[in-house]
PDB file of C-alpha atoms in Angstrom:
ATOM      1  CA  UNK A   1       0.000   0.000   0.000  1.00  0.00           C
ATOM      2  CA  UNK A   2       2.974   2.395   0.475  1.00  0.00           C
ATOM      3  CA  UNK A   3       3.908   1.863  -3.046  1.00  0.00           C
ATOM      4  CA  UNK A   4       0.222   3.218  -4.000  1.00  0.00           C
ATOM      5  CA  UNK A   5       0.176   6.621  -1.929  1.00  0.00           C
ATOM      6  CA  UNK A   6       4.243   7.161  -2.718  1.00  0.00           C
ATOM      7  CA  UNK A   7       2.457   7.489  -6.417  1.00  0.00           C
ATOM      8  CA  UNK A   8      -0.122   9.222  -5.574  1.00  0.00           C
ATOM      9  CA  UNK A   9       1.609  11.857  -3.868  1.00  0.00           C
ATOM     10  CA  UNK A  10       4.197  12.330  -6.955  1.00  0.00           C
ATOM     11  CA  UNK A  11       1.004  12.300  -9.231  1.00  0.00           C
ATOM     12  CA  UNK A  12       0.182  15.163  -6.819  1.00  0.00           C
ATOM     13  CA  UNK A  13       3.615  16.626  -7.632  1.00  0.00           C
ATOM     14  CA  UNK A  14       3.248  16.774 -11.418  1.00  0.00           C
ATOM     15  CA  UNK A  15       0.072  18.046 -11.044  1.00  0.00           C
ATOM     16  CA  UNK A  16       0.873  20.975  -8.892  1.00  0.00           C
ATOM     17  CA  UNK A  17       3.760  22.037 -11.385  1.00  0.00           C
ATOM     18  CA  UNK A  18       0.906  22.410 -14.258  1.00  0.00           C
ATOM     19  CA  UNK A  19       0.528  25.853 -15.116  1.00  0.00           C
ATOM     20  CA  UNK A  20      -3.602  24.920 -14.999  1.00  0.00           C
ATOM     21  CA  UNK A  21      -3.994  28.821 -14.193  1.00  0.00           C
ATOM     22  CA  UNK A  22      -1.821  29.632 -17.529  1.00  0.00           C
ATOM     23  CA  UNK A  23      -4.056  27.829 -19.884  1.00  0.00           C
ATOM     24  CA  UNK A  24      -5.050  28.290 -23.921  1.00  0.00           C
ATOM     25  CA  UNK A  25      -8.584  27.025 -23.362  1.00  0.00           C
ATOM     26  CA  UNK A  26     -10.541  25.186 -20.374  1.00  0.00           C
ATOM     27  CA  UNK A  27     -13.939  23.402 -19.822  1.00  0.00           C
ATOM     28  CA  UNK A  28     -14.786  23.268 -16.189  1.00  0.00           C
ATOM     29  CA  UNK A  29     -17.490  20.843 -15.580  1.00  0.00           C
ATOM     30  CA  UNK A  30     -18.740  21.264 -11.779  1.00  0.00           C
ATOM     31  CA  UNK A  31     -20.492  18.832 -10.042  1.00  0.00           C
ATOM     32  CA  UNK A  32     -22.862  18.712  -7.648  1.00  0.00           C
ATOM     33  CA  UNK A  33     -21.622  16.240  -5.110  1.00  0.00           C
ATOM     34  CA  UNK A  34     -22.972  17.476  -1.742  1.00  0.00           C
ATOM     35  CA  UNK A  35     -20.232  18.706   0.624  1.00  0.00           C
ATOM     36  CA  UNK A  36     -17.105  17.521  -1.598  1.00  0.00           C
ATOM     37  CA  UNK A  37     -18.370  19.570  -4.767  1.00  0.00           C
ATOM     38  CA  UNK A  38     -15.401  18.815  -7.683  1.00  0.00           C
ATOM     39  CA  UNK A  39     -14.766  20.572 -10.620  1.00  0.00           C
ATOM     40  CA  UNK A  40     -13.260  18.622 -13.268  1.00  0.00           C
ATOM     41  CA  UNK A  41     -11.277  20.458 -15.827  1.00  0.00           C
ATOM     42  CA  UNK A  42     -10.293  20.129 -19.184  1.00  0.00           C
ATOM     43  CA  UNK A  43      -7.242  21.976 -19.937  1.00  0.00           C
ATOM     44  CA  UNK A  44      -5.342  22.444 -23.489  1.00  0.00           C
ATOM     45  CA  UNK A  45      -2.392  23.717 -21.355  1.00  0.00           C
ATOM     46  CA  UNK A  46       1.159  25.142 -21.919  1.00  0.00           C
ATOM     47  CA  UNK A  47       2.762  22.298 -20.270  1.00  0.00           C
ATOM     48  CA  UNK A  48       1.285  19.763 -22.968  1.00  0.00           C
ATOM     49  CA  UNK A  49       2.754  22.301 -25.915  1.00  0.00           C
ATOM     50  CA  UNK A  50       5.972  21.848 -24.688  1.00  0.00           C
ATOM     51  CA  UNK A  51       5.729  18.083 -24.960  1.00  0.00           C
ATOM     52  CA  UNK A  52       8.300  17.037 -28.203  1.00  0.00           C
ATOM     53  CA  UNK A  53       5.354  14.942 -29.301  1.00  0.00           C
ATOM     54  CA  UNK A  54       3.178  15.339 -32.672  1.00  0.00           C
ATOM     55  CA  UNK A  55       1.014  18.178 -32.094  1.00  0.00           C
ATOM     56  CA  UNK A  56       1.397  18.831 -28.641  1.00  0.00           C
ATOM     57  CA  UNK A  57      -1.170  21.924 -29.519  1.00  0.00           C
ATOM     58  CA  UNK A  58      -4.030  18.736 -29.742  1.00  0.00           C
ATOM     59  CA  UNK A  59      -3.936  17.257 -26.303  1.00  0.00           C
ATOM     60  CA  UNK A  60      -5.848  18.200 -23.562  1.00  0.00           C
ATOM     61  CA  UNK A  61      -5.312  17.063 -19.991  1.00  0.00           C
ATOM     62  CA  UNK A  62      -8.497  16.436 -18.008  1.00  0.00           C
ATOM     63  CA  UNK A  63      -7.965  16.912 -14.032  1.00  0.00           C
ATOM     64  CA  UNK A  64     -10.675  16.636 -11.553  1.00  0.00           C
ATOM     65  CA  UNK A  65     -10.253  19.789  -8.578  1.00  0.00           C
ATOM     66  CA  UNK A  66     -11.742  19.286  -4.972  1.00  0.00           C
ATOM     67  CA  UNK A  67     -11.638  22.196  -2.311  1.00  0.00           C
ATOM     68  CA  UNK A  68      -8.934  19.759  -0.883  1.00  0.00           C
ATOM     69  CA  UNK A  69      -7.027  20.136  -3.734  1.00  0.00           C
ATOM     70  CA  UNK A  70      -6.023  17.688  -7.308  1.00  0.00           C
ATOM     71  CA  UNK A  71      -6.874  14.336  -7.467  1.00  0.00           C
ATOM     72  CA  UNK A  72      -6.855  11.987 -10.561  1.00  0.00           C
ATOM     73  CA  UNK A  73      -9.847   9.695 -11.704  1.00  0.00           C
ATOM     74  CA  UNK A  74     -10.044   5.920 -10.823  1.00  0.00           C
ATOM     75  CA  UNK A  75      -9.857   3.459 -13.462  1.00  0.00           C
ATOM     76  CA  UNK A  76     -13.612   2.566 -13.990  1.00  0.00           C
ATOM     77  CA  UNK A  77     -13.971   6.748 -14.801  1.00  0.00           C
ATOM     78  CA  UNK A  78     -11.380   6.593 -17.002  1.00  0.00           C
ATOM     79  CA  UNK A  79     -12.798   3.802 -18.977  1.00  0.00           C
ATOM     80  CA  UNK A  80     -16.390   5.320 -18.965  1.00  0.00           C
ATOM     81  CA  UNK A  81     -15.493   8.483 -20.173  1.00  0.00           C
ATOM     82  CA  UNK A  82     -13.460   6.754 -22.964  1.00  0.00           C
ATOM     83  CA  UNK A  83     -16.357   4.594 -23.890  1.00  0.00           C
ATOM     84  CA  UNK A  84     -18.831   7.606 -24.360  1.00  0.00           C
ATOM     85  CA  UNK A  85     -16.477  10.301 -25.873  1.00  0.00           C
ATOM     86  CA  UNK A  86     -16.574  11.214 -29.513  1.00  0.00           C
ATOM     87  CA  UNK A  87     -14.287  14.141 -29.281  1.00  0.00           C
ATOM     88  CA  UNK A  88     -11.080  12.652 -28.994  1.00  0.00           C
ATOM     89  CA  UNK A  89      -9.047   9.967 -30.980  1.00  0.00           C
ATOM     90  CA  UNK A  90      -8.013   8.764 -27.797  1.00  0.00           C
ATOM     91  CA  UNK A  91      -7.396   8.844 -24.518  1.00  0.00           C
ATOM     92  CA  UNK A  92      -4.505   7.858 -22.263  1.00  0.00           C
ATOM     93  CA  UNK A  93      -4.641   6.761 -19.220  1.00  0.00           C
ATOM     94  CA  UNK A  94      -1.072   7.027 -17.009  1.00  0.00           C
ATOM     95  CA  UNK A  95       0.302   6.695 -13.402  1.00  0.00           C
ATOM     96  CA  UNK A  96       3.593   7.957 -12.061  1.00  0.00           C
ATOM     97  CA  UNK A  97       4.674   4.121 -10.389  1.00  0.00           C
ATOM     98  CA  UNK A  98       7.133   6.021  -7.624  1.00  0.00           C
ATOM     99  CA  UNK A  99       9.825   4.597  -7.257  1.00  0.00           C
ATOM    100  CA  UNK A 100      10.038   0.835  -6.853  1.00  0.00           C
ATOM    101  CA  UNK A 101      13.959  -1.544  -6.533  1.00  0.00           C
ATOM    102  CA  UNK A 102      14.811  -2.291  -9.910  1.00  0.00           C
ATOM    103  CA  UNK A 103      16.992  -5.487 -10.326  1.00  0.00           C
ATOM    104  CA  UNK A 104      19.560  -5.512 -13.386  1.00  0.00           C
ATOM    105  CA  UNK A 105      21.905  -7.845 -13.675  1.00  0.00           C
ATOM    106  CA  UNK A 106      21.446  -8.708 -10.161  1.00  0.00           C
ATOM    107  CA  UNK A 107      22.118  -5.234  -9.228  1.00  0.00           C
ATOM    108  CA  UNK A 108      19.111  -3.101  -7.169  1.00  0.00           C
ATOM    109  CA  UNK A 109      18.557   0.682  -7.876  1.00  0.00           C
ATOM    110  CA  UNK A 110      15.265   2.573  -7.158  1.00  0.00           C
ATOM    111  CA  UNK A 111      13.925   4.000 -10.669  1.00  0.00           C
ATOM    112  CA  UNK A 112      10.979   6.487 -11.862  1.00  0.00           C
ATOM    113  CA  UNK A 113       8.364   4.126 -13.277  1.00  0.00           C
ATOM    114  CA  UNK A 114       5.440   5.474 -14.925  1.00  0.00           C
ATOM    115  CA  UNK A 115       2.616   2.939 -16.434  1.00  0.00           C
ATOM    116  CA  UNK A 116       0.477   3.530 -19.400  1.00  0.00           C
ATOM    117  CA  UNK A 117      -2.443   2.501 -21.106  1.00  0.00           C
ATOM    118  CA  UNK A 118      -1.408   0.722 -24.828  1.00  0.00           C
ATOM    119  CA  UNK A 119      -2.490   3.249 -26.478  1.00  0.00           C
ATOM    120  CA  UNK A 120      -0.190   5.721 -25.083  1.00  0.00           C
ATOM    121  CA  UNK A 121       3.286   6.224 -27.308  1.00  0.00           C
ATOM    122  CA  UNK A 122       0.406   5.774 -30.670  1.00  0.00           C
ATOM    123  CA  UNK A 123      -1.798   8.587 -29.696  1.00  0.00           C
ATOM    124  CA  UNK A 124       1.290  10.366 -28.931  1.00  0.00           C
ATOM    125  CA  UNK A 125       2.933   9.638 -32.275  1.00  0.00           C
ATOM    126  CA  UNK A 126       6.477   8.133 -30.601  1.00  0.00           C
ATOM    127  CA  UNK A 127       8.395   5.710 -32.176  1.00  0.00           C
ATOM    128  CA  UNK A 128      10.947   3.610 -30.579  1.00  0.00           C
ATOM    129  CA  UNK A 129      14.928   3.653 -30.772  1.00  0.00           C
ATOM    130  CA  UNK A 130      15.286   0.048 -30.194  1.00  0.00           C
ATOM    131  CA  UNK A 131      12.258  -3.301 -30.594  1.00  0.00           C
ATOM    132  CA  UNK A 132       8.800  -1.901 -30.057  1.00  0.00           C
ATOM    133  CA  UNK A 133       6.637  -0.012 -27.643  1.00  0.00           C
ATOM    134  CA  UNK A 134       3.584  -1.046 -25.863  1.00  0.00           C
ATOM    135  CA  UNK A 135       0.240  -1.361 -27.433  1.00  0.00           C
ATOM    136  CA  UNK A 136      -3.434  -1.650 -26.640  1.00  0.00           C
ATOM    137  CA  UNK A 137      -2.881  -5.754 -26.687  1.00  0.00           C
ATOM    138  CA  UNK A 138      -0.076  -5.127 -24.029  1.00  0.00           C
ATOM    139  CA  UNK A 139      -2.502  -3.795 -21.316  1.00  0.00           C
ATOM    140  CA  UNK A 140      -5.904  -5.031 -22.423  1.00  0.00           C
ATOM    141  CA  UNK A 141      -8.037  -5.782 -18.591  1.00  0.00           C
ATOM    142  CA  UNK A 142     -10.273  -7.712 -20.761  1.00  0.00           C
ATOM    143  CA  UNK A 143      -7.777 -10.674 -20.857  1.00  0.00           C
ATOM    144  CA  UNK A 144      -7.561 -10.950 -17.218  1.00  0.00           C
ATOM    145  CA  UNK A 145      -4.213 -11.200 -17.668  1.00  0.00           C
ATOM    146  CA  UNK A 146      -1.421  -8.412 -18.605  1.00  0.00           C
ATOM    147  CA  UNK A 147       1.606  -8.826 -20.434  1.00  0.00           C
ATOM    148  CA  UNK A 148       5.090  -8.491 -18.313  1.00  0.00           C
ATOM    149  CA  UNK A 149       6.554  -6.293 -20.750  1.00  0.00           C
ATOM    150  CA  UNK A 150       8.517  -3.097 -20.554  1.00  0.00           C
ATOM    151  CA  UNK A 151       9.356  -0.460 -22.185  1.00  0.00           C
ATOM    152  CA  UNK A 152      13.352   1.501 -21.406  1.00  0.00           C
ATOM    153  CA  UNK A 153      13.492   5.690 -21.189  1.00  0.00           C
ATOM    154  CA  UNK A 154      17.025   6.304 -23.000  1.00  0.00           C
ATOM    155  CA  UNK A 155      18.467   7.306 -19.811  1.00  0.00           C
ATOM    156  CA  UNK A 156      18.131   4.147 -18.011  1.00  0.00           C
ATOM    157  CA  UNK A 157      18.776   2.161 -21.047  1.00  0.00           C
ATOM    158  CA  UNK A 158      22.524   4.014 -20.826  1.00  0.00           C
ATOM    159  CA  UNK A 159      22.965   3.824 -17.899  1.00  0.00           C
ATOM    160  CA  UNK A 160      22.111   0.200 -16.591  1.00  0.00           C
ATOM    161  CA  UNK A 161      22.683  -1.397 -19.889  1.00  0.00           C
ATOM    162  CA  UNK A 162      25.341   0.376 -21.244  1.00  0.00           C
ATOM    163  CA  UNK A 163      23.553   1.317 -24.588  1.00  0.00           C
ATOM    164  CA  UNK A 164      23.899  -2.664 -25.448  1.00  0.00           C
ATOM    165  CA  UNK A 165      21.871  -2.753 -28.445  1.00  0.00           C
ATOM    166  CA  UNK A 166      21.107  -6.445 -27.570  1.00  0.00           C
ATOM    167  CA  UNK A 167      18.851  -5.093 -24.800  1.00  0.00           C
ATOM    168  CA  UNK A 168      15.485  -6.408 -26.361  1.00  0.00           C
ATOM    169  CA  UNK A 169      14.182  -9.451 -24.813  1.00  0.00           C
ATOM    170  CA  UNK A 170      16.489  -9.345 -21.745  1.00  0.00           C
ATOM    171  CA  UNK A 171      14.664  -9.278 -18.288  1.00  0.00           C
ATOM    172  CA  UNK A 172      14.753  -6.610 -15.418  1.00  0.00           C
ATOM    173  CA  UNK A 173      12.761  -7.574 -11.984  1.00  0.00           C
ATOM    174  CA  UNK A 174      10.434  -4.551 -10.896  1.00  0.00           C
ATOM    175  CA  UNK A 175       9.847  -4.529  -6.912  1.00  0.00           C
ATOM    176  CA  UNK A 176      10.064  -8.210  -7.365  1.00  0.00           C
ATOM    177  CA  UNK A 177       8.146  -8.952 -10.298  1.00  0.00           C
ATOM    178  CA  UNK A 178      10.108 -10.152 -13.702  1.00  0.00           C
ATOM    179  CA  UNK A 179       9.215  -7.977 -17.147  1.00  0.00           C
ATOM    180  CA  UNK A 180      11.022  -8.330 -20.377  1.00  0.00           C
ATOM    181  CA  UNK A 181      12.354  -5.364 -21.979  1.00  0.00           C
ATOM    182  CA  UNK A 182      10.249  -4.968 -25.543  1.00  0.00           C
ATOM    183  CA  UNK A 183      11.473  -1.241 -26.585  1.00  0.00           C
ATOM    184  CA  UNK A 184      13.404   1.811 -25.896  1.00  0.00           C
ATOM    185  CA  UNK A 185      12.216   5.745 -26.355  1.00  0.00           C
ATOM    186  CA  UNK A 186      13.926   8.023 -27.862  1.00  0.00           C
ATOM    187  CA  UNK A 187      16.599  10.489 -26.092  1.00  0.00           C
ATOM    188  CA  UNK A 188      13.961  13.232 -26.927  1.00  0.00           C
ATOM    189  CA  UNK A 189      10.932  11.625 -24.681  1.00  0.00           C
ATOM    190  CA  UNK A 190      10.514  12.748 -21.978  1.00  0.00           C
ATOM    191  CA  UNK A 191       7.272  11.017 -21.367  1.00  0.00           C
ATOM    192  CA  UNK A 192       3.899  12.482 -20.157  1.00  0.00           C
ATOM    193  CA  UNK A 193       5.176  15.500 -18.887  1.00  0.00           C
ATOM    194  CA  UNK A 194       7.763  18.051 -19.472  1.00  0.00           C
ATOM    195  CA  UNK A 195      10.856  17.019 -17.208  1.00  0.00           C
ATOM    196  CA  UNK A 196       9.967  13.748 -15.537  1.00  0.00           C
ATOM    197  CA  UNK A 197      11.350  11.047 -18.054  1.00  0.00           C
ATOM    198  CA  UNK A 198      10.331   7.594 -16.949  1.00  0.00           C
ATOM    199  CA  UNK A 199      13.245   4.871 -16.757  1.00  0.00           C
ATOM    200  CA  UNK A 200      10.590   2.478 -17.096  1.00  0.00           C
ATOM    201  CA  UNK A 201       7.394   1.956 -18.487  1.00  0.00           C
ATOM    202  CA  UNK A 202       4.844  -0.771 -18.071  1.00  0.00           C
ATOM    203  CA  UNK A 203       1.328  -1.823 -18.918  1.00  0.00           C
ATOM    204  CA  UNK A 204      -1.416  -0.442 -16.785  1.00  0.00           C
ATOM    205  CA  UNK A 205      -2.405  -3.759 -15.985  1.00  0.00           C
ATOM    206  CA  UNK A 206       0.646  -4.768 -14.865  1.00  0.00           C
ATOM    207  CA  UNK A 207       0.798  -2.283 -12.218  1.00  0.00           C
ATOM    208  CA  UNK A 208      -1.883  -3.476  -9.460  1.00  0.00           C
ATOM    209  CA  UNK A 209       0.537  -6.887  -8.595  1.00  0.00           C
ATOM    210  CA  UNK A 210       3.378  -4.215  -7.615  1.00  0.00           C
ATOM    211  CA  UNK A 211       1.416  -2.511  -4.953  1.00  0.00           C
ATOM    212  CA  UNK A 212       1.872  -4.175  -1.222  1.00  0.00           C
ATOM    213  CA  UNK A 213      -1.170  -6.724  -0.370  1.00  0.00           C
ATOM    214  CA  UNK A 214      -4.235  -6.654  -2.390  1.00  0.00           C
ATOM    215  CA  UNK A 215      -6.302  -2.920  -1.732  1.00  0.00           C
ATOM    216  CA  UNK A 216      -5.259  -1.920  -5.210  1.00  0.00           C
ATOM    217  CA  UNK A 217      -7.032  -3.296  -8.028  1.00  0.00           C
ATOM    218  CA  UNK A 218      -8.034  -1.392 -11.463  1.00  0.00           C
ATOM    219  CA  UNK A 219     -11.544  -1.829 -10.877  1.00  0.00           C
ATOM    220  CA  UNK A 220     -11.564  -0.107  -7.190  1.00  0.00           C
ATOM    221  CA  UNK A 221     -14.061   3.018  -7.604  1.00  0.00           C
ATOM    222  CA  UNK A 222     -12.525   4.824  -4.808  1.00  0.00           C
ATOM    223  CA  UNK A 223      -9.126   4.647  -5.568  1.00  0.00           C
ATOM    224  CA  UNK A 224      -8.277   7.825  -7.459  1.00  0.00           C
ATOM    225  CA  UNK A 225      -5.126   7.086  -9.129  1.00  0.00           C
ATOM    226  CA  UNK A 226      -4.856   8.018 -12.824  1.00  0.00           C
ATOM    227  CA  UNK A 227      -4.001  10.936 -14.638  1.00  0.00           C
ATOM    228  CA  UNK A 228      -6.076  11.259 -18.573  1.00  0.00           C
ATOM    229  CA  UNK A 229      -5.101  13.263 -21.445  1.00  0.00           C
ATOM    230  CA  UNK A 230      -6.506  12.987 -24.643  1.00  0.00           C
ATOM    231  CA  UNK A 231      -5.936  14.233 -28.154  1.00  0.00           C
ATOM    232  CA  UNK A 232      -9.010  16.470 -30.202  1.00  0.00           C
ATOM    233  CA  UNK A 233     -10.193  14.986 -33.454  1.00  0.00           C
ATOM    234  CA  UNK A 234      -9.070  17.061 -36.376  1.00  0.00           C
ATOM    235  CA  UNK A 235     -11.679  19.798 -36.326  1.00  0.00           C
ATOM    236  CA  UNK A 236     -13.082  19.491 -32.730  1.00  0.00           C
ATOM    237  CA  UNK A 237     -12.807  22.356 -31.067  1.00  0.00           C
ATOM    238  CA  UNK A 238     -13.161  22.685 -27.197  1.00  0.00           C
ATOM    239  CA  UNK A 239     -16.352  24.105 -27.280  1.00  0.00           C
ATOM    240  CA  UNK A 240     -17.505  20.928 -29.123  1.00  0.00           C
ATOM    241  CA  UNK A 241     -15.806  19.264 -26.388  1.00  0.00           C
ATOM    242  CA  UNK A 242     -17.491  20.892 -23.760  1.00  0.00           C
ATOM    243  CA  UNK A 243     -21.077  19.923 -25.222  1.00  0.00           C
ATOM    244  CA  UNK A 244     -20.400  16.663 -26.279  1.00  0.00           C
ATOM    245  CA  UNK A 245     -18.955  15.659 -22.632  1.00  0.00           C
ATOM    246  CA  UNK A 246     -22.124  17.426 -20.646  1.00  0.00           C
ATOM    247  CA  UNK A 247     -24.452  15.003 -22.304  1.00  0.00           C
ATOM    248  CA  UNK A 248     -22.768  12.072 -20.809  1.00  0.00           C
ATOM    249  CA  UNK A 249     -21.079  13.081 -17.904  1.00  0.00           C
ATOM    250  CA  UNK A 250     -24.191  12.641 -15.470  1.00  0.00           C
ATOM    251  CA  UNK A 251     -24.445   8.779 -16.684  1.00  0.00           C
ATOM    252  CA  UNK A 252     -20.398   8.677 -16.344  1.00  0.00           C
ATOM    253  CA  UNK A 253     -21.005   9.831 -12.688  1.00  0.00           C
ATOM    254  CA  UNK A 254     -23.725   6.964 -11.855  1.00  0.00           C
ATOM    255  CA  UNK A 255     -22.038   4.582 -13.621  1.00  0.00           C
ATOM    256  CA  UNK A 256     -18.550   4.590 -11.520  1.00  0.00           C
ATOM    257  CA  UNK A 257     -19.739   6.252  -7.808  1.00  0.00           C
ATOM    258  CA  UNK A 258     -18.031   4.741  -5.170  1.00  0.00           C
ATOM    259  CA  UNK A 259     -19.671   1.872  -3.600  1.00  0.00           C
ATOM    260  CA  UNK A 260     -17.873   2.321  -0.351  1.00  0.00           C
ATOM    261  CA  UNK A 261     -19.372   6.321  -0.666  1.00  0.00           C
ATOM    262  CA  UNK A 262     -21.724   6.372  -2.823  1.00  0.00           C
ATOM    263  CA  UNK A 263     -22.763  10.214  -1.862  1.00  0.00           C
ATOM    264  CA  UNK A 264     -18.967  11.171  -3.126  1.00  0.00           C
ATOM    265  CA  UNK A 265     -20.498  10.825  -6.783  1.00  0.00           C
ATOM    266  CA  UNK A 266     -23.581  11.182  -7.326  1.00  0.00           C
ATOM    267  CA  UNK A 267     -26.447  14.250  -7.356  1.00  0.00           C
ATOM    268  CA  UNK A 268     -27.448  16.411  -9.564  1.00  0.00           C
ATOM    269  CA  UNK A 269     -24.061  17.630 -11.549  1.00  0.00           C
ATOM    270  CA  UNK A 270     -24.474  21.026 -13.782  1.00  0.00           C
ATOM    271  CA  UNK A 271     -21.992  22.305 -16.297  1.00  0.00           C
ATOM    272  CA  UNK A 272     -20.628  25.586 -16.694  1.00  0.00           C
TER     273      UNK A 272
END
């Protein structure tokens, strides 16, 4: 469980260092959730320009804001809003991991690790340096199972392997747990934010069997975890965005409220 909230609270980090009040465009959605009212924002941001991705000017970040400050959606939310969205060509879904022993060679260091949904480096428009990068297949919850795979930063790749081009298919142990390296980014990524470059990346569903005991699973609708950004459709402007998410958002609401709180997500919600 420490491994959860030492993620959350670097989440937490990368949030705060988002220049949300410096923003091109923003939809706030606020909801009426008795005492805990939220607003959830979607942001086309600075921070996101500055990303050395194919156009950065396209992706929006959506955060959700509480009077006790940032907090990212749980899984189920993130998968709900993805399923009823028509304004975006995707959406990612991504955790900072903390930083968990990683075994090389029989060597520990602690490492950043973020984790990803497979859609993530596609949406983004990244291609690798070395072997391949994850994919939708790669982290599909559908399966029941997820794929031990993992993708190098450039960094890490250097540094721990020596830039040994042979790196693909070799295995690392993360907090325990054995992945095979598929990939490796380029120098250039710095992954989903400006500044933080992961040393390793892994499948979303891969992530739930590093956290101590069993409290965090991907379907837990209290467990607000994951950060979203998403990239407009060619012509879709955010005002398009704003009306096309108000006429699902109640239903998105119902649909993942917190069974151990129910009251935390639901009432009447109203969109400004």
């Amino acid at each position: 469980m420490e491994t959860f909230w030492q993620s959350l609270r670097y989440i937490l980090r990368v949030l705060a260092k988002s220049p949300i009040f410096t923003i091109v465009a923003i939809l706030s959605l606020a909801l009426g959730i008795g005492a805990n009212t939220a607003i959830f924002t979607l942001v086309n941001a600075l921070l996101l320009r500055n990303l050395p991705v194919s156009q950065p000017e396209r992706l929006v970040q959506l955060v959700a804001v509480r009077p006790d400050g940032k907090v990212p959606f749980s899984y189920p939310m993130f998968r709900e809003v993805g399923r009823a969205q028509r304004v975006f060509t995707g959406l990612i879904g991504w955790g900072a991991g903390g930083m968990p022993n990683v075994e090389v060679n029989g060597v520990l260091a602690q490492n950043h690790l973020m984790t990803v949904t497979g859609n993530c480096y596609s949406e983004l428009g990244i291609t690798p340096l070395l072997g391949r990068l994850l994919v939708p297949e790669d982290s599909d919850p559908r399966s029941g199972t997820s794929s031990q795979v993992a993708v190098l930063g450039y960094e890490f790749w250097r540094s721990r392997f020596g830039s040994a081009s042979d790196v693909v298919g070799k295995q690392i142990r993360v907090a325990g747990h054995p992945f095979t390296i598929i990939g490796v980014t380029r120098k250039w990524f710095s992954g989903m934010t400006t500044g933080e470059p992961p040393d390793i990346t892994i499948p979303i569903t891969a992530y739930p069997q590093l956290t101590e005991g069993n409290e965090f699973t991907l379907e837990s609708r209290s467990l607000l975890w994951l950060s979203v950004t998403g990239r407009l459709k060619d012509g879709v402007t955010i005002e398009q965005a704003r009306a096309q998410l108000q006429s699902f958002w109640p239903e998105v609401l119902l649909a993942t409220a917190s069974t151990e709180n129910p009251g935390n997500l639901r009432g009447r919600s109203t969109f400004s």
